[in-house]
Amino acid sequence: MTAAVLAAVLGTVLAGCSSTGGKRAEERAAREAAAGGRAAVNTPKWTFAMVTHSGDGDTFWDIVQSGAKQAAVKDNIRFLYAHNEEGKEQSQLVQSYIDQKVDGLIVTLAKPDAMKAVVKKAQKAGIPVITVNSGSEVSKAFGALTHVGQDETIAGEAVGDELNKRDRKKALCVLHEQGNVGHEQRCDGAAKTFDGKMEKIYVEGTNMPDVQSSIEAKLQSDKGIDTVLTLGAPFADTAAKAADQAGSKAEIDTFDLNAKVAAALQDGTLGFAVDQQPYLQGYEAVDLLWLNRYNADVLGGGKPVLTGPQIITKDDAAELASYTKRGTR
Amino acid sequence: MSAEAPPVEELASRQPVRGSLPRRLAGRPELGAVVGAVAVFVFFSIVAEAFLQWSSFSTVLYASSTIGIMAVPVALLMIGGEFDLSTGVLVTSSALISSMFSYQMTANVWVGAGVSLLATLAIGFFNGYLLVRTNLPSFIITLGTFLILQGCNLGFTKLISDTVSTKSIADMEGFPSAHKVFASHLTIGDVEVQITVLWWFALIALATWILLRTRAGNWIFAVGGAKEAARAVGVPVERTKIGLYLGVALAAWISGQHLLFNYDVVQSGEGVGNELLYIIAAVIGGCLLTGGYGSAVGAAVGAFIFGMTNKGIVYAQWGADWFKFFLGAMLLLATLLNWWVRKRAEESK
């Protein structure tokens, strides 16, 4: 009797398991590529803090952090991270790190006006600041050591060139955050070098079904669109679904990478991706701060250090797929 | 507040008004919304060339259904006199639980969906139980749940997956069948209809039946219209309110599974702000913010108005920078028309 019950329970548990995918597959892969993290230097344990304008739950900033953390382990650094999408809140977070007397600061300047005063304060307190990602135009004026990131306009222009190479006629630029200056710069940059026509559409980035149905509606109302350009990796796949639903043959291209984008590039669902290498932004920022503390080094000579744009197509995707899976590309 | 017995008409306001057709129509809360929907439809048919295609209609229906699935139970909750601000992120939570459980346990995705159903219902029960035990405004309680869930969505996802989005479960067992149930589309004629539209219609039918044909429906109107009076005449106020929150949770689960199986990866920061869309749809559809009045069909029509307007502006190819302006203006116009029609109808009674 007990045995029968036990067998039945075991049976259901076993039947409930998936023999494909899931954590087990991931662990198998991880075992093959295990790596330890030990400091490579014996400088004192300095504390560096990073404050970004990221919203909650943004994949991109995960990769930036992953780069920063690995550099921190290597450089024997205690790494702190905070973020807030409101400029005012972001500057308060920076202030709190100044109060804690950290040894170095990494900030983004997506809302430069709100950050200006606090960056100057950090300088006055003798804390070196490196800006990353956004704000290359103002970084130097605010007194930062250097800027590590992609120039959004240049990245946009690279997209325009690539679209010309692909002989595209009419493109749709999908903005998932209304009022984000960097997003506007990307679309405008692309429109500048693109010989065809470029249109914009705003979608609610926090509502995937809305992203899908809005792109669908746009493609249905304008059959001439042969390219959809999304500004973030998670939206590329949704755009592909929308094109499929709308019966459109438009090519989908995107900014930024993730595991799904890498897979989609490989199987030809996506045309190309523009990578600004967020891992590098985090890694370089920490490393440069360390170099500055240790050796008074400064990189860039007053000019931003560019981490992108790198255009990624089917040819490179295979190599990058495993890196996107572990979250460093 | 005194516990006087309410006038009989108040408790029985859901009863169909007898008399001529116009009089009977005037008694229905969704009348104004239907007129508004027709107006919006005609308007976009004229100004937007692509709006009248069948494929466009299917897109509009899809957009409406993803809001409508939640707007229906949210409307019932509002008729019952309560709010829920946690609905937007609850949908995301439900999808996240489902995805992460399946992935971490390497379980058949249906097992994850089942666990998620239980967890989502538990959150709904928590909202309802806390409300009836403390008598605090539902606004405060569900605001708390909203923030807690938002934090949990991010915190747990990061803790478990080490990134802010879940891993893909598309290659796992059970995915194809779950995808069929929650995220496939049917071909009717030469039009593809998303399955969420069917879920939506099923929920409208179920909710309408509960409201108009069951005793529970009586109770919902009663607790929303005059809670103390309802209690005095023997309505189980607490059970009714908890039940309404469970209904919201059930719909959140359906929406969440759609999110998961349609996009197979869930971003943990999603869903914030959607709770307002559900409330907006219910209000456009004739539900009173003060409770005791409204209908499931009205809320569905409200969601449809929102979906038509939202996508109609895209079909009309109006300037993208002004999208929100047009959206607000159109919704206000539809609601004003709705209000005017209802006022006229009530005067003619």
XYZ file of C-alpha atoms in Angstrom, chain B:
349
model
C -22.226 55.684 9.228
C -25.651 54.424 10.245
C -26.794 50.955 9.372
C -30.219 51.855 8.083
C -31.740 49.438 5.647
C -31.259 50.776 2.135
C -34.137 51.537 -0.163
C -35.103 48.378 -1.988
C -34.300 49.946 -5.360
C -30.708 50.473 -4.382
C -29.965 46.863 -3.642
C -31.910 45.842 -6.694
C -30.417 48.394 -9.088
C -28.945 45.589 -11.185
C -32.405 44.264 -11.964
C -33.456 44.972 -15.541
C -35.797 47.921 -15.612
C -39.149 46.904 -17.018
C -40.824 48.876 -19.751
C -40.108 49.987 -23.304
C -36.801 49.292 -25.044
C -35.323 52.798 -24.639
C -36.190 52.712 -20.966
C -34.620 49.329 -20.532
C -31.497 50.439 -22.407
C -31.234 53.559 -20.306
C -30.976 51.377 -17.237
C -27.827 49.671 -18.509
C -24.508 51.103 -17.327
C -22.713 50.250 -20.572
C -25.054 52.234 -22.829
C -22.901 55.366 -22.916
C -19.726 53.326 -23.444
C -21.232 51.519 -26.420
C -22.191 54.841 -28.009
C -18.664 56.104 -27.321
C -17.147 52.978 -28.877
C -19.262 53.357 -32.014
C -18.224 57.000 -32.281
C -14.523 56.163 -31.930
C -14.883 53.365 -34.465
C -16.627 55.553 -37.043
C -14.130 58.347 -36.455
C -11.058 56.205 -37.118
C -12.756 54.453 -40.039
C -12.949 57.846 -41.680
C -9.547 59.322 -40.788
C -7.391 56.176 -40.946
C -7.171 54.308 -44.199
C -5.773 51.087 -42.753
C -8.192 50.965 -39.800
C -10.968 49.113 -41.639
C -8.896 46.096 -42.720
C -9.703 42.808 -41.019
C -6.066 42.368 -40.024
C -6.113 45.780 -38.342
C -9.260 44.862 -36.486
C -7.513 41.781 -35.171
C -4.600 43.901 -33.941
C -7.002 46.274 -32.197
C -8.799 43.334 -30.617
C -5.513 41.925 -29.365
C -4.520 45.255 -27.808
C -7.984 45.545 -26.224
C -7.955 41.986 -24.937
C -4.660 42.303 -23.061
C -6.177 45.207 -21.128
C -9.690 43.786 -21.130
C -8.804 40.467 -19.474
C -7.801 42.469 -16.411
C -10.377 45.230 -16.769
C -13.269 42.788 -16.317
C -12.397 41.546 -12.805
C -11.106 45.016 -11.891
C -14.563 46.351 -12.809
C -16.226 43.768 -10.581
C -13.913 44.787 -7.772
C -14.810 48.440 -8.324
C -18.506 47.632 -8.331
C -17.786 45.939 -5.000
C -16.395 49.269 -3.811
C -12.676 48.475 -3.776
C -9.496 49.274 -5.712
C -6.442 47.266 -6.607
C -3.235 49.071 -7.476
C -1.154 45.906 -7.537
C -2.732 44.380 -10.653
C -0.118 45.598 -13.171
C 2.879 44.108 -11.384
C 0.881 41.080 -10.220
C 0.630 40.039 -13.871
C 4.413 40.224 -14.147
C 4.869 38.389 -10.828
C 2.643 35.606 -12.060
C 4.676 35.210 -15.241
C 7.958 35.349 -13.334
C 6.943 32.712 -10.784
C 5.804 30.404 -13.532
C 8.957 30.836 -15.580
C 11.444 30.637 -12.739
C 9.839 27.653 -11.054
C 9.835 25.687 -14.289
C 13.402 26.675 -15.056
C 14.978 26.196 -11.644
C 13.254 22.878 -11.006
C 13.716 21.806 -14.601
C 10.027 20.957 -14.406
C 7.431 20.641 -17.111
C 6.232 24.210 -17.729
C 2.686 23.254 -16.721
C 3.951 22.493 -13.225
C 5.360 26.014 -13.067
C 2.064 27.418 -14.328
C 0.229 25.496 -11.598
C 2.525 26.758 -8.853
C 2.137 30.256 -10.230
C -1.664 29.951 -10.112
C -1.543 29.030 -6.434
C 0.936 31.796 -5.615
C -1.016 34.428 -7.546
C -4.276 33.445 -5.851
C -2.476 33.605 -2.508
C -1.431 37.194 -3.223
C -5.022 38.051 -4.164
C -6.233 36.425 -0.971
C -3.637 38.379 1.023
C -4.990 41.654 -0.402
C -8.580 40.732 0.351
C -7.935 39.245 3.767
C -5.878 42.195 4.965
C -8.588 44.530 3.703
C -11.474 42.883 5.533
C -9.467 42.335 8.726
C -8.112 45.862 9.034
C -10.800 47.886 7.276
C -8.015 50.117 5.931
C -8.646 51.718 2.531
C -7.898 49.258 -0.275
C -5.935 52.077 -1.878
C -3.302 51.875 0.872
C -3.196 48.115 1.191
C -2.820 47.432 -2.500
C -0.330 50.276 -2.844
C 1.742 48.375 -0.303
C 1.329 45.113 -2.209
C 2.196 46.941 -5.423
C 5.543 48.088 -4.035
C 6.275 44.767 -2.324
C 5.588 42.865 -5.521
C 7.642 45.288 -7.589
C 10.555 44.729 -5.215
C 10.053 40.967 -5.143
C 9.881 40.780 -8.927
C 13.292 42.391 -9.221
C 14.857 40.986 -6.075
C 13.903 37.358 -6.606
C 14.647 37.390 -10.318
C 18.080 38.820 -9.670
C 18.676 36.440 -6.768
C 17.613 33.360 -8.667
C 18.582 34.063 -12.276
C 21.407 36.520 -11.552
C 20.013 38.840 -14.233
C 16.905 40.987 -14.382
C 15.103 38.911 -16.966
C 14.249 35.231 -16.818
C 15.921 32.571 -18.922
C 14.118 31.274 -21.972
C 11.900 28.281 -21.297
C 10.960 27.803 -24.956
C 12.907 24.546 -25.227
C 11.273 22.942 -22.207
C 8.655 20.221 -22.060
C 5.050 21.340 -22.063
C 5.900 24.643 -23.721
C 4.191 23.900 -27.062
C 0.881 22.956 -25.412
C 1.019 25.878 -22.959
C 1.819 28.188 -25.850
C -1.281 26.881 -27.632
C -3.507 27.587 -24.638
C -2.184 31.041 -23.720
C -0.503 32.589 -26.740
C -1.558 30.982 -30.021
C -3.753 32.483 -32.665
C -6.687 31.041 -34.521
C -7.372 31.622 -38.172
C -10.961 32.627 -38.784
C -11.511 33.112 -42.500
C -8.316 34.861 -43.489
C -7.990 36.732 -40.215
C -5.712 35.679 -37.399
C -7.283 36.160 -33.997
C -5.114 36.010 -30.889
C -6.296 33.529 -28.312
C -6.310 36.236 -25.636
C -9.441 37.542 -27.352
C -11.201 34.250 -26.556
C -10.007 34.369 -22.940
C -11.312 37.907 -22.768
C -14.768 36.996 -24.116
C -14.954 34.002 -21.789
C -14.186 36.226 -18.792
C -16.794 38.787 -19.870
C -19.417 36.039 -20.130
C -18.463 34.542 -16.778
C -18.421 37.893 -15.002
C -21.726 38.976 -16.519
C -23.343 35.717 -15.493
C -22.045 36.088 -11.928
C -23.217 39.700 -11.711
C -26.679 39.287 -13.165
C -27.692 35.698 -12.540
C -26.200 34.622 -9.208
C -26.589 35.536 -5.583
C -22.915 36.479 -5.462
C -23.699 39.136 -8.061
C -26.308 40.631 -5.728
C -23.770 40.677 -2.955
C -21.167 42.487 -5.110
C -23.592 45.320 -5.895
C -24.710 45.437 -2.294
C -21.248 45.634 -0.689
C -20.196 48.309 -3.153
C -23.352 50.361 -2.826
C -23.964 50.249 0.903
C -21.617 48.012 2.829
C -23.071 48.421 6.324
C -26.601 48.040 5.068
C -25.600 44.949 3.119
C -24.034 43.452 6.226
C -27.207 44.257 8.156
C -29.355 42.306 5.726
C -27.030 39.314 5.919
C -24.696 39.697 2.946
C -21.329 38.006 3.642
C -19.327 41.168 3.014
C -15.949 39.696 3.823
C -16.307 36.606 1.705
C -17.527 38.698 -1.210
C -14.587 41.111 -1.066
C -11.984 38.357 -0.744
C -13.677 36.575 -3.638
C -13.364 39.690 -5.781
C -9.631 39.906 -5.098
C -9.301 36.224 -5.974
C -11.048 36.966 -9.277
C -8.533 39.699 -10.024
C -5.692 37.308 -9.191
C -7.090 34.635 -11.488
C -7.198 37.070 -14.415
C -3.697 38.273 -13.549
C -2.547 34.689 -13.790
C -4.102 34.300 -17.257
C -2.491 37.561 -18.432
C 0.817 36.580 -16.893
C 0.843 33.197 -18.627
C 0.115 34.964 -21.899
C 3.123 37.232 -21.346
C 5.344 34.297 -20.539
C 4.303 31.954 -23.319
C 4.092 34.651 -25.970
C 7.521 36.137 -25.332
C 9.104 33.177 -23.457
C 11.379 35.534 -21.525
C 9.974 37.896 -18.885
C 11.570 41.234 -17.990
C 11.161 41.703 -14.249
C 10.559 45.461 -14.410
C 7.485 45.211 -16.589
C 3.859 45.907 -15.740
C 4.220 49.115 -13.722
C 1.514 51.575 -14.753
C -0.755 48.982 -16.329
C -2.963 48.906 -13.222
C -4.133 52.382 -14.207
C -5.080 51.219 -17.711
C -7.364 48.551 -16.222
C -9.039 51.096 -13.958
C -9.341 53.565 -16.853
C -11.037 50.901 -18.997
C -13.505 50.117 -16.216
C -14.287 53.802 -15.669
C -14.722 54.553 -19.382
C -17.040 51.561 -19.413
C -19.348 53.150 -16.867
C -18.128 51.842 -13.509
C -18.401 54.423 -10.773
C -15.229 55.196 -8.819
C -17.396 55.127 -5.693
C -18.635 51.574 -6.235
C -22.061 49.963 -6.477
C -22.584 50.637 -10.167
C -21.163 49.284 -13.420
C -20.956 46.168 -15.551
C -18.474 43.668 -16.954
C -19.588 44.339 -20.517
C -19.069 48.059 -19.909
C -15.505 47.470 -18.768
C -14.889 45.333 -21.832
C -16.247 48.086 -24.073
C -14.006 50.521 -22.172
C -10.993 48.356 -22.941
C -12.100 48.222 -26.558
C -12.357 52.032 -26.736
C -8.877 52.266 -25.264
C -7.495 49.690 -27.704
C -9.131 51.363 -30.716
C -7.901 54.812 -29.732
C -4.424 53.613 -28.864
C -3.932 51.824 -32.182
C -6.178 54.126 -34.240
C -3.755 56.991 -33.711
C -1.008 54.817 -35.175
C -3.191 53.836 -38.150
C -4.056 57.482 -38.707
C -0.303 58.190 -38.846
C -0.560 61.233 -36.625
C 2.703 62.715 -35.329
C 4.387 60.315 -32.944
C 5.540 63.088 -30.613
C 1.919 63.981 -29.897
C 0.738 60.426 -29.341
C -0.094 60.816 -25.647
C -1.873 64.105 -26.296
C -4.141 62.519 -28.895
C -4.711 59.515 -26.668
C -5.785 61.694 -23.763
C -7.971 63.941 -25.893
C -9.724 61.029 -27.599
C -10.371 59.237 -24.327
C -11.738 62.386 -22.764
C -14.040 62.927 -25.751
C -15.263 59.323 -25.660
C -15.924 59.581 -21.939
C -17.710 62.924 -22.296
C -19.948 61.450 -24.974
C -20.535 58.474 -22.703
C -21.489 60.804 -19.823
C -23.781 62.904 -22.016
C -25.610 59.873 -23.407
C -26.140 58.447 -19.952
C -27.426 61.719 -18.619
C -29.894 62.023 -21.487
C -30.973 58.426 -20.953
C -31.559 58.988 -17.250
C -33.581 62.129 -17.918
C -35.838 60.295 -20.321
C -36.577 57.605 -17.745
